[in-house]
Coordinates of C-alpha atoms in Angstrom, one line a residue:
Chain A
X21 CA 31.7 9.1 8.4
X22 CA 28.7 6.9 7.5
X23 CA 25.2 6.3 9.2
X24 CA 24.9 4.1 11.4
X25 CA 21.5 1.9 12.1
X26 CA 21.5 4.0 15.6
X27 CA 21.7 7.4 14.0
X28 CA 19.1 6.2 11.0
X29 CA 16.6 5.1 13.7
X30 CA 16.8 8.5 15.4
X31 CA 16.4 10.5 12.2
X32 CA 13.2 8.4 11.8
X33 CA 11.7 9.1 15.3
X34 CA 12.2 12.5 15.3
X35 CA 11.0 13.1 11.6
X36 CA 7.7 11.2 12.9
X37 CA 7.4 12.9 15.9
X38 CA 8.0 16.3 14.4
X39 CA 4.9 14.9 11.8
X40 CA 2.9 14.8 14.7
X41 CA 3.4 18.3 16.6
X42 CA 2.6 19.6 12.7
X43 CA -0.6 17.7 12.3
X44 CA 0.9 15.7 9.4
X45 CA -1.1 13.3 7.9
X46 CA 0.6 9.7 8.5
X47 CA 4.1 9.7 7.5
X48 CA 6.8 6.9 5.4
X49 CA 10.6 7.6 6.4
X50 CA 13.4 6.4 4.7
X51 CA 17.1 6.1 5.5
X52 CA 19.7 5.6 2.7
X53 CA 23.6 5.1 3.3
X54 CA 25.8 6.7 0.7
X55 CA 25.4 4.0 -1.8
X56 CA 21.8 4.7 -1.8
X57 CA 21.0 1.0 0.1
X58 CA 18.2 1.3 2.7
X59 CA 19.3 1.0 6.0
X60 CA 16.4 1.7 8.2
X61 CA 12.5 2.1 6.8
X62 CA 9.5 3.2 9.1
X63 CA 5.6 3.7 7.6
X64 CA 3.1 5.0 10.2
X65 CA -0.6 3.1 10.5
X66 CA -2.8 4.6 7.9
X67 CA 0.0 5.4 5.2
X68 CA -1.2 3.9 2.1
X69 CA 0.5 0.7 1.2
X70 CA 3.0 2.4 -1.5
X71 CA 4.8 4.2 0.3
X72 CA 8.3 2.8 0.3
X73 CA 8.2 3.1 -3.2
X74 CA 7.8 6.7 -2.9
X75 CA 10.0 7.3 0.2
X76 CA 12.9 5.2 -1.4
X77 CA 12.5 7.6 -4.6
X78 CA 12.9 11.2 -3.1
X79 CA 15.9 9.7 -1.2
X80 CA 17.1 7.5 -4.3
X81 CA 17.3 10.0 -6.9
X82 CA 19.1 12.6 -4.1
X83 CA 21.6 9.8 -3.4
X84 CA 22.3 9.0 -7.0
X85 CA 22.2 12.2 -8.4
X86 CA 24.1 14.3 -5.4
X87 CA 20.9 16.5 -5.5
X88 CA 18.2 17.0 -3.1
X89 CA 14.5 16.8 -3.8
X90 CA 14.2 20.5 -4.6
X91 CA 16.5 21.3 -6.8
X92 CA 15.4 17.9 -8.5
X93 CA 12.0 19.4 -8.7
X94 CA 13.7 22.4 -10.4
X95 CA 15.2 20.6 -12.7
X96 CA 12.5 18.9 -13.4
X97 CA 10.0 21.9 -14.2
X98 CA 12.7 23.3 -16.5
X99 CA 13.8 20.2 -18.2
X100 CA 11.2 17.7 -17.7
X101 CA 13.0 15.3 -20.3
X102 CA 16.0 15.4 -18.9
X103 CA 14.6 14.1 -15.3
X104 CA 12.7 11.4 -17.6
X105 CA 15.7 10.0 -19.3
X106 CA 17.6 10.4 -15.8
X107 CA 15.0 7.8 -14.4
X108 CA 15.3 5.8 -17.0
X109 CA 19.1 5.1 -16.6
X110 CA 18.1 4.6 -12.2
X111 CA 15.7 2.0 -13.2
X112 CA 12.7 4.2 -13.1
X113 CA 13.5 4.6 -9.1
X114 CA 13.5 8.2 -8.9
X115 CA 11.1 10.5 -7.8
X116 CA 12.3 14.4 -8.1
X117 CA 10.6 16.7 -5.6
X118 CA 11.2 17.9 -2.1
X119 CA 11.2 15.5 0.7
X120 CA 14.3 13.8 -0.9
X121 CA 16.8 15.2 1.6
X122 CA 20.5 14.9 1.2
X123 CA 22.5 14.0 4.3
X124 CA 26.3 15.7 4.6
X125 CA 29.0 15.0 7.0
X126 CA 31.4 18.5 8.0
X127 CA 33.0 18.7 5.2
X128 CA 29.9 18.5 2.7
X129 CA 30.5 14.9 2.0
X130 CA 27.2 13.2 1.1
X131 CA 27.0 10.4 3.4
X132 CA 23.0 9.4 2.3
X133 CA 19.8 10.2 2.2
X134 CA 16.6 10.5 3.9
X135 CA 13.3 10.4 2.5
X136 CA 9.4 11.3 3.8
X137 CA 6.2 11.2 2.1
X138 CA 2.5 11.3 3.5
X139 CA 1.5 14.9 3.1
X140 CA 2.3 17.7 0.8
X141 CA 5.9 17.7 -0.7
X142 CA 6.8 20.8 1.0
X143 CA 5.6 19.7 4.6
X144 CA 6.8 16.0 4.0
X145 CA 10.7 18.3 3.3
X146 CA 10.1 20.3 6.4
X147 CA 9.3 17.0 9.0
X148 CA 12.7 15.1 7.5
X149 CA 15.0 18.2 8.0
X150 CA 13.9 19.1 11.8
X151 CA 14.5 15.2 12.1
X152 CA 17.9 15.5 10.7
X153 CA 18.7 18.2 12.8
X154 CA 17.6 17.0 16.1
X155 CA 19.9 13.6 15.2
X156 CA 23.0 16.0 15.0
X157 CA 23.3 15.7 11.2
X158 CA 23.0 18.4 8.5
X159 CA 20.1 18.2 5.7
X160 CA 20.2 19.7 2.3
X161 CA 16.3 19.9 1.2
Chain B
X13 CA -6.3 -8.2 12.7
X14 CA -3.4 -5.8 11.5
X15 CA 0.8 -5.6 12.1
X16 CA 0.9 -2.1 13.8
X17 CA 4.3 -0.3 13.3
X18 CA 4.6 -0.6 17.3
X19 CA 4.2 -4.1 16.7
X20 CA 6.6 -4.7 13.6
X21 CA 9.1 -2.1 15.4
X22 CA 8.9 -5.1 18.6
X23 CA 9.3 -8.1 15.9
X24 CA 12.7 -6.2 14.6
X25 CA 14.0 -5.1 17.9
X26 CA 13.5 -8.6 19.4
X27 CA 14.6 -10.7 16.1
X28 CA 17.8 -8.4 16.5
X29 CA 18.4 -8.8 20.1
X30 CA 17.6 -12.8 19.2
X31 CA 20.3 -12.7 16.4
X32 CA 23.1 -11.2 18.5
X33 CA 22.4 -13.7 21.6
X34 CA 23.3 -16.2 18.8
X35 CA 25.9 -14.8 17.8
X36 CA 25.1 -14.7 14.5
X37 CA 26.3 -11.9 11.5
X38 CA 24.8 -9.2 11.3
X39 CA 21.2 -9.2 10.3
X40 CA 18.5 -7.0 8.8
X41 CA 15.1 -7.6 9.2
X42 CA 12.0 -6.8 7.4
X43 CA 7.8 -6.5 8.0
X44 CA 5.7 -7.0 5.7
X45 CA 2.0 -6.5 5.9
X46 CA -0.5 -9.1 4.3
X47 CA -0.6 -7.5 0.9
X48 CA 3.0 -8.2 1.0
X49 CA 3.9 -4.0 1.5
X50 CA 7.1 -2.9 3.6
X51 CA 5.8 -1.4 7.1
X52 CA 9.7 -1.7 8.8
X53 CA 12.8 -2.6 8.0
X54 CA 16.3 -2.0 9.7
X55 CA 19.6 -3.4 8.4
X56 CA 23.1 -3.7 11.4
X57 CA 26.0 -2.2 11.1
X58 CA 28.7 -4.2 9.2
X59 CA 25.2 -5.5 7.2
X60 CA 26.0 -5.8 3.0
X61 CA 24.2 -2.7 1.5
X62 CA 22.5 -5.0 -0.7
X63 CA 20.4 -7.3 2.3
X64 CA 16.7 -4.5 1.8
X65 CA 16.1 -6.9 -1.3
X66 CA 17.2 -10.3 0.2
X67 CA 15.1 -9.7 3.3
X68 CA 12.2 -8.3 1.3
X69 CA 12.6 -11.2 -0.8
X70 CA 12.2 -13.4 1.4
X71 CA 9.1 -12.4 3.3
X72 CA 7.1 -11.1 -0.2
X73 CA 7.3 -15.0 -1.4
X74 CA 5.9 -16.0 1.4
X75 CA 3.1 -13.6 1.2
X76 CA 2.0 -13.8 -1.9
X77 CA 2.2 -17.6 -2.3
X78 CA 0.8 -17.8 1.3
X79 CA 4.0 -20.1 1.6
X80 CA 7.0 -19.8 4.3
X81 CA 10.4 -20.0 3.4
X82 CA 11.3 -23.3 4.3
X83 CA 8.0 -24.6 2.6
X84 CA 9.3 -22.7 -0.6
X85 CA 12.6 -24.3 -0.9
X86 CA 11.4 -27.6 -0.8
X87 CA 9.4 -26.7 -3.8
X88 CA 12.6 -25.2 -5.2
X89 CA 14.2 -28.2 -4.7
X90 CA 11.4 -30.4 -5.9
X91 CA 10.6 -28.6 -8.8
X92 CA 13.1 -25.6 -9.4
X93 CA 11.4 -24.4 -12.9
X94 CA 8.1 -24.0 -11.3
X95 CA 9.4 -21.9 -8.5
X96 CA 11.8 -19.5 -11.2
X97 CA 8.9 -19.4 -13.2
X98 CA 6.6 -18.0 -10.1
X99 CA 9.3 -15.3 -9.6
X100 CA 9.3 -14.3 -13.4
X101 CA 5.8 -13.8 -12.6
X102 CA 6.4 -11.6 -9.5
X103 CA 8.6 -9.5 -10.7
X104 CA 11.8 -11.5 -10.1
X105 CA 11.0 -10.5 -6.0
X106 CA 10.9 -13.4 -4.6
X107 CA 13.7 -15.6 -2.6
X108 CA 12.6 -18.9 -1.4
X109 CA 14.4 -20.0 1.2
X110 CA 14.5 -19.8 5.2
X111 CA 14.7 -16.9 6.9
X112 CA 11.1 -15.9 5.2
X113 CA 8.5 -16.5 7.9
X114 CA 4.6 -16.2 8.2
X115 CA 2.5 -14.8 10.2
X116 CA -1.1 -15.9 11.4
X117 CA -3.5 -14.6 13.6
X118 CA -5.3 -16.9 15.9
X119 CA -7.8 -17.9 12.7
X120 CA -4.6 -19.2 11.1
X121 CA -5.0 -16.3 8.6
X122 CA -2.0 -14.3 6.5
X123 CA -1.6 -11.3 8.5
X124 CA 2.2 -10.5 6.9
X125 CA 5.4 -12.1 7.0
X126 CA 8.8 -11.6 8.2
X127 CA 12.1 -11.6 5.9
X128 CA 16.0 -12.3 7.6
X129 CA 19.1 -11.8 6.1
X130 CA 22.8 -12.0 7.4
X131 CA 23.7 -15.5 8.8
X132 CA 22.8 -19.1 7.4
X133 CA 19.0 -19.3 6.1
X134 CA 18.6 -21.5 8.9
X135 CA 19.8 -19.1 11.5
X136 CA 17.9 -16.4 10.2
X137 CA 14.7 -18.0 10.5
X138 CA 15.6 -19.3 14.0
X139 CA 16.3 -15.6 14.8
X140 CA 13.1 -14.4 13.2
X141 CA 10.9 -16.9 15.1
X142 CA 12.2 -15.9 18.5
X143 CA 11.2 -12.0 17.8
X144 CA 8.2 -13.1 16.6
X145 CA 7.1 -15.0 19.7
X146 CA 8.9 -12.1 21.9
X147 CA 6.5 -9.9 19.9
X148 CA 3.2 -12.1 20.9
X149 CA 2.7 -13.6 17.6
X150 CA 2.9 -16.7 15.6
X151 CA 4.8 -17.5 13.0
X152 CA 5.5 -20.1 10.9
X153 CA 9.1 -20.6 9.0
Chain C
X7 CA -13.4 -5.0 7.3
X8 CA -12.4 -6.8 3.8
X9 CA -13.9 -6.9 0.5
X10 CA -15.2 -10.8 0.0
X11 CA -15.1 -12.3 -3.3
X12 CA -19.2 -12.4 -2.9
X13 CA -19.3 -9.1 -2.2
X14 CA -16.3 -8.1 -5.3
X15 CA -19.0 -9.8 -7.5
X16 CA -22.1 -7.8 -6.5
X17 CA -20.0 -4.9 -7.5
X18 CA -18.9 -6.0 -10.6
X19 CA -22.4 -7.5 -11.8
X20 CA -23.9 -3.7 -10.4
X21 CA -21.3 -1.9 -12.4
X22 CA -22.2 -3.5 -15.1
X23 CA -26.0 -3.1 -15.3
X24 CA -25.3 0.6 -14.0
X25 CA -23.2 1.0 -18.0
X26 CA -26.3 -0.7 -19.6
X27 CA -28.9 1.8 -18.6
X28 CA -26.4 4.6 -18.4
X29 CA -25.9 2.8 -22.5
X30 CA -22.4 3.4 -22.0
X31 CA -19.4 1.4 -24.3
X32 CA -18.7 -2.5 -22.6
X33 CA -16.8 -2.2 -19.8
X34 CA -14.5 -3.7 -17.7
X35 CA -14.3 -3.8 -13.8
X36 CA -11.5 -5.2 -11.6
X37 CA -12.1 -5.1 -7.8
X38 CA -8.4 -4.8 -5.4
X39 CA -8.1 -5.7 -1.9
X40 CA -6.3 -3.1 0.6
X41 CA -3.1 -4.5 -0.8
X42 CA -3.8 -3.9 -4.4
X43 CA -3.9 -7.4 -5.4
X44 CA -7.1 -8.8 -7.4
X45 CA -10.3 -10.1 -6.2
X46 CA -12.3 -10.4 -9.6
X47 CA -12.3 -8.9 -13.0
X48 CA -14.9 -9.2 -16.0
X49 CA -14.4 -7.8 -19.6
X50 CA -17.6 -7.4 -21.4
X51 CA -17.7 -9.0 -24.7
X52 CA -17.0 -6.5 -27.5
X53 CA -14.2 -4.7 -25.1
X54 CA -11.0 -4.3 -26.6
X55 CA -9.0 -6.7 -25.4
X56 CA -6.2 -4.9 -24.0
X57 CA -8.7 -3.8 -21.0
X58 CA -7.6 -5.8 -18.0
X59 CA -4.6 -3.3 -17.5
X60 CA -6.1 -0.4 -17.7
X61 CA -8.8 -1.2 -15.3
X62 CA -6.0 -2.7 -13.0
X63 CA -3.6 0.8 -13.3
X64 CA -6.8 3.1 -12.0
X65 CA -7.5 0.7 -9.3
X66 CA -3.6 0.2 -8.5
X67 CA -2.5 3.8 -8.5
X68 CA -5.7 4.2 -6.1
X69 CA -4.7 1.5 -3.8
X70 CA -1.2 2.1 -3.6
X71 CA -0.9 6.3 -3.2
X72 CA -4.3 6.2 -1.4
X73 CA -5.7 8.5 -3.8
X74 CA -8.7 8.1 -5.7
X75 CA -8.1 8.5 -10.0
X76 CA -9.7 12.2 -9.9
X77 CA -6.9 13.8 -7.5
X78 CA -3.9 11.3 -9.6
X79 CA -5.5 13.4 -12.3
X80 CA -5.6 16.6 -10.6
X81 CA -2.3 15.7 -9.3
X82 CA -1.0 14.6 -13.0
X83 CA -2.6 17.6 -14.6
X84 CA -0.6 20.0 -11.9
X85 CA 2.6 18.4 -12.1
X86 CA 2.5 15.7 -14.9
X87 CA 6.8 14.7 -13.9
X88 CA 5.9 13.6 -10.3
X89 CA 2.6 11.4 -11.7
X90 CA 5.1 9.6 -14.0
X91 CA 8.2 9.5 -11.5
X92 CA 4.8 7.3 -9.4
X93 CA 4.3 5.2 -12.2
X94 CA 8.3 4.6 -12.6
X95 CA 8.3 3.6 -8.9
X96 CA 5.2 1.7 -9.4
X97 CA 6.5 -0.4 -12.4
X98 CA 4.4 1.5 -14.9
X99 CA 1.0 -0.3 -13.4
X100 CA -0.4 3.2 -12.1
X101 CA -3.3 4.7 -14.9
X102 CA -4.1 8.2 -13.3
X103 CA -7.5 9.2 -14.2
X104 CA -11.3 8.6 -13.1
X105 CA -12.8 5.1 -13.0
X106 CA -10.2 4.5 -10.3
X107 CA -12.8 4.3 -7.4
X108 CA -11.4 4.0 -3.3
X109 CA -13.3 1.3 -1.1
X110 CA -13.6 2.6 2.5
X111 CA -15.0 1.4 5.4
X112 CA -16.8 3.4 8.0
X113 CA -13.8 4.6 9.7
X114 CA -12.8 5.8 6.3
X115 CA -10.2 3.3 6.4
X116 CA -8.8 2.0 2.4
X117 CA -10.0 -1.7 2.0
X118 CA -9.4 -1.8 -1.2
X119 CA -10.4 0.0 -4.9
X120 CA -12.4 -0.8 -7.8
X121 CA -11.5 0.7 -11.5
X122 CA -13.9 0.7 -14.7
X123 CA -12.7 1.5 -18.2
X124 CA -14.6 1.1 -21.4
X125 CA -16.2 4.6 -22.0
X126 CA -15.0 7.9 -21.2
X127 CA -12.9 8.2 -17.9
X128 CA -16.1 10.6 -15.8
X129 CA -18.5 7.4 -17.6
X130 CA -16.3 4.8 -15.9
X131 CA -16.1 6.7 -12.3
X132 CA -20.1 7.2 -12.6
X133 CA -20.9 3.0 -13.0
X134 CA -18.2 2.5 -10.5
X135 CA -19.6 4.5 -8.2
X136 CA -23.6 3.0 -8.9
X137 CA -22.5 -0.4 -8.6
X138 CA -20.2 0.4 -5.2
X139 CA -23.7 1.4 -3.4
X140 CA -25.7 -0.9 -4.8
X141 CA -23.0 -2.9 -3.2
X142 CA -23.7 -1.2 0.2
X143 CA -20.5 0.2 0.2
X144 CA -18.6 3.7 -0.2
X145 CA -17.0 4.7 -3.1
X146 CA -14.5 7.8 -3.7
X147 CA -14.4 9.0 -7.1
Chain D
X5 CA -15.9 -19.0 -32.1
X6 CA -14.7 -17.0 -28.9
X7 CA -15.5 -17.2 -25.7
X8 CA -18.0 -15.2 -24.0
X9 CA -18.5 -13.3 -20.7
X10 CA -21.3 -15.4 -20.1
X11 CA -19.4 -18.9 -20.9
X12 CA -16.2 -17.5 -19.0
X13 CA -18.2 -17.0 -15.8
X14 CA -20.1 -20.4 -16.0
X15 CA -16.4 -22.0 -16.1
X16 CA -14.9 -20.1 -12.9
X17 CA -18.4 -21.0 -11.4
X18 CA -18.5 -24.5 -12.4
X19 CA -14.0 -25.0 -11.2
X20 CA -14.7 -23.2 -7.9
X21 CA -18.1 -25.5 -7.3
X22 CA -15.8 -28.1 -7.9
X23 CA -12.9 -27.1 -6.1
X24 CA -15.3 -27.3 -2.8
X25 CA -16.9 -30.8 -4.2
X26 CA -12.9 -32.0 -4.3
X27 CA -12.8 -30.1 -0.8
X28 CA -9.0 -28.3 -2.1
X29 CA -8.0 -25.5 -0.9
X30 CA -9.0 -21.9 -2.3
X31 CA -9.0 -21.5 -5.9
X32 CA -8.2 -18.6 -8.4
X33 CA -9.5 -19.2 -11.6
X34 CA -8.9 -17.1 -14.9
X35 CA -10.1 -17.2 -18.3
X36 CA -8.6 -16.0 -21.1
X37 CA -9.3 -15.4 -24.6
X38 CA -7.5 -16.4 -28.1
X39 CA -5.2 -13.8 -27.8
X40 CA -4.3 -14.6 -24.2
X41 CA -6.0 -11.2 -22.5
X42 CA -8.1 -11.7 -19.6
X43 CA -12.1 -12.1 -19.6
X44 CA -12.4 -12.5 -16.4
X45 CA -11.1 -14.0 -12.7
X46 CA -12.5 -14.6 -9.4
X47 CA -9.5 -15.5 -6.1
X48 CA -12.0 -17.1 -3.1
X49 CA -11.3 -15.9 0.1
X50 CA -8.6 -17.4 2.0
X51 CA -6.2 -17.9 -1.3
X52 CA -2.7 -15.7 -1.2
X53 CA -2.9 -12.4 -2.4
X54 CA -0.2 -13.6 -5.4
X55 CA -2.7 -16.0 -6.8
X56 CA -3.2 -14.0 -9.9
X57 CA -0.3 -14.3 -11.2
X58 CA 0.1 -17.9 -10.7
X59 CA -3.4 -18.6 -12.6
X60 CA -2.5 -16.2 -15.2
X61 CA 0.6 -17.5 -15.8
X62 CA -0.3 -20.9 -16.2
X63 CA -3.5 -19.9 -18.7
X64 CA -1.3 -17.7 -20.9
X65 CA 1.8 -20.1 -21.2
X66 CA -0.8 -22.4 -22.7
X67 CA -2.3 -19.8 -25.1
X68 CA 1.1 -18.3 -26.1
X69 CA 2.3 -21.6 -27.0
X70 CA -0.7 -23.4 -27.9
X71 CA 0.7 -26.4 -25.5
X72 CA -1.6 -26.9 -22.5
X73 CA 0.4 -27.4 -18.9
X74 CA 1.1 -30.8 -18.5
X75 CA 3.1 -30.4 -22.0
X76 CA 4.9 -27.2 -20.9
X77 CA 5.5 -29.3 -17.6
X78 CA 7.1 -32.4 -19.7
X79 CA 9.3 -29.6 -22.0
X80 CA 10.6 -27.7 -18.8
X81 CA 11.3 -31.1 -17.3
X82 CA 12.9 -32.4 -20.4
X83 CA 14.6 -29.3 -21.4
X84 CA 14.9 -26.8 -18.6
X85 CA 16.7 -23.9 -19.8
X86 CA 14.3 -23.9 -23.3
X87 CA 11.4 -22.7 -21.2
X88 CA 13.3 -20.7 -19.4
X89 CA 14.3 -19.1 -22.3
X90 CA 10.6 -19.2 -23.9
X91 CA 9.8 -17.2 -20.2
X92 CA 11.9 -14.6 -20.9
X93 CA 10.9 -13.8 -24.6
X94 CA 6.8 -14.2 -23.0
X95 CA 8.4 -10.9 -20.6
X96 CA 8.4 -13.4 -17.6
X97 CA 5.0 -14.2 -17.1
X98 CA 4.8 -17.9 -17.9
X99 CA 4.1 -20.7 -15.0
X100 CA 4.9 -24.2 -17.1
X101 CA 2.9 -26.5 -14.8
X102 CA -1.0 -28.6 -14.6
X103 CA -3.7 -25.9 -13.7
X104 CA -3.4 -23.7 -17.5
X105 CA -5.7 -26.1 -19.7
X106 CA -6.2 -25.1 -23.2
X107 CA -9.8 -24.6 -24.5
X108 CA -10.7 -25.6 -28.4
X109 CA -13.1 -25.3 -30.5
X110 CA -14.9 -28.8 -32.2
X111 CA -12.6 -28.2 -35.1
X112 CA -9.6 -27.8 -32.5
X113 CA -8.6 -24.3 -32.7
X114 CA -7.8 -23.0 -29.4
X115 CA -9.8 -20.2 -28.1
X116 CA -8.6 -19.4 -25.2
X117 CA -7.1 -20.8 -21.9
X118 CA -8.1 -21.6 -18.2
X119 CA -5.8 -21.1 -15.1
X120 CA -6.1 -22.8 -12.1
X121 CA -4.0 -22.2 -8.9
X122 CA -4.2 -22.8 -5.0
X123 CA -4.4 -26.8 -4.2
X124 CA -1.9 -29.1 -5.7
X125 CA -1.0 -28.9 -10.0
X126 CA -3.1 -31.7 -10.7
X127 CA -5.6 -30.9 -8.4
X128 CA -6.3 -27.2 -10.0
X129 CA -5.5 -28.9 -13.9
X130 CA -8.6 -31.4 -12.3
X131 CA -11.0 -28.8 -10.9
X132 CA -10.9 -26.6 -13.9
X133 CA -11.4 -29.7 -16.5
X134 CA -14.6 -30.4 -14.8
X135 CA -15.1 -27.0 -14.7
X136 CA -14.9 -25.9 -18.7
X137 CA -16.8 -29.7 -19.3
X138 CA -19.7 -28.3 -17.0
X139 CA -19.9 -25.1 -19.2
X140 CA -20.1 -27.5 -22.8
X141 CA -16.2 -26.9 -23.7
X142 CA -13.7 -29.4 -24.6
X143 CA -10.5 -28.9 -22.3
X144 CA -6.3 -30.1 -22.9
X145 CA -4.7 -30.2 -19.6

């Protein structure tokens, strides 16, 4: 099972629209495949201009590493080297806290990623798994 | 004057519609505003996972030269050590052939640019033209 | 609204004067557009010479997170990983500290970022900030 | 003898008064010292967001290897994959073409470089020559 451009635009609308009924500031979505390749990309008017970079990192690192934001962020406070010399080897493409969210087919499979940024970590984690969810798929925060 | 997402969500839709009216591979489609940052991108189905960077590619040259695609290959052509050395010094980003289009607002200013991936460089930019147009702007490939 | 090369040098030229009476270190000013690309930059003479990038990271990192150089410190101070997972995503251009100064408009809108380095980091914010009203224009610190 | 603030402004002065006397397109215009850091720049309004690379990389080409444009232009034409090679040891940020023009002293030590970029090669290798002659300095383009 794989994402499909259909499915990665839904996951973005609904993560966006759930940003809105929260009274997010404006919101960046990204939707990786397995590989960790961006298949669909969405940044609301009024996002600062960086946010793919950050997006693509909270879903990058998740892809690569088989590990969602949060327990990259774990990893991260206890180990901060380790997450340092981790980015090194992705190209310095990672970015380790919630709102990298891990996307899993029935079996657990990882079949990609999505990634949010615009307001607080936590918050940003929150809008991408209710989008997830209301596409029919299963996040891992 | 500004790409809204509403309005770079149009450009993609259309140039996608455009694309399979011509029959063409599968395409993925990027927006770019005018300082050359990514406000959409979506990639088909059946797409290589590596077409974010080709299409991004495509459409940063031609921002940040102020330079369309088809305008950039001739200088590739005409000069190809100039134009390496102008991608050394943007990060290696830059892909300059069709398919990377430009968009103006009435003024003739830079508002963004549009990068297309999938089919011939030619067919891309014919694709991206048409969603351009669909999308009430100008562009120029 | 935009930030004219006219309007980058009355900043600069203020910033300046603001460091001589304030008898601060030379300093160096670059001005950034809303898509963190350079307007103007002067290095006052006895500067070390190295200065042009470190004016360009506090204005960069500004630009692109929308965040002005006190909260990237905040932000670095409370969770130094995620401020250099940024930077890794940013290429290593981001310099998170004050004398990174946000250019709004009156809607509040980004239009573009201004950083100063030379003397301490609270020095640099301070002649920023003078030389941004002088300028008629808002600065966040 | 270096060059100063004061003699580094009076050159992007004099090149972009020229530029308009030519009637070219926008210039961008950087000085830089022996060492090949940056004094200062100005980008008019209407020139590509890029253009700072582009001047830069044509200014410190010319002070890395003490060889002004035109030369670098005649070696990359003669020898292709040497300046390729030279690019990559210079980290990429080398643009071998008319527009960097070497500035010397009267014993004819060079003391820094000019970059011109936005109308044709010799157009910008034109504009700044008049430009450093107008400010009393002997330019090599």
């Amino acid at each position: 099972m794989s994402v499909s451009l259909r499915k990665a635009r839904t996951i973005i609308r609904k993560t966006l629209e759930n940003g809105h009924e929260m009274e997010l500031k404006p919101l960046s979505v990204v939707v990786l495949d397995a590989g960790g390749h961006v298949i669909a990309f969405e940044r609301e008017d009024g996002a600062a201009p960086g946010r793919f970079a950050i997006a693509h990192g909270k879903a990058y690192g998740s892809v690569m590493l088989g590990m969602a934001g949060t327990a990259q962020m774990q990893r991260a406070e206890a180990q901060a080297y380790f997450m340092a010399a981790v980015n090194g080897a992705y190209g310095g493409q990672v970015v380790p806290v919630p709102g990298g969210v891990l996307l899993r087919d029935r079996k657990g499979a990882v079949i990609g990623a999505v990634g949010v940024t615009g307001d607080t970590s936590d918050n940003d984690a929150a809008a991408a798994l209710a989008g997830i969810e209301a596409a029919g798929l299963t996040g891992e925060i």
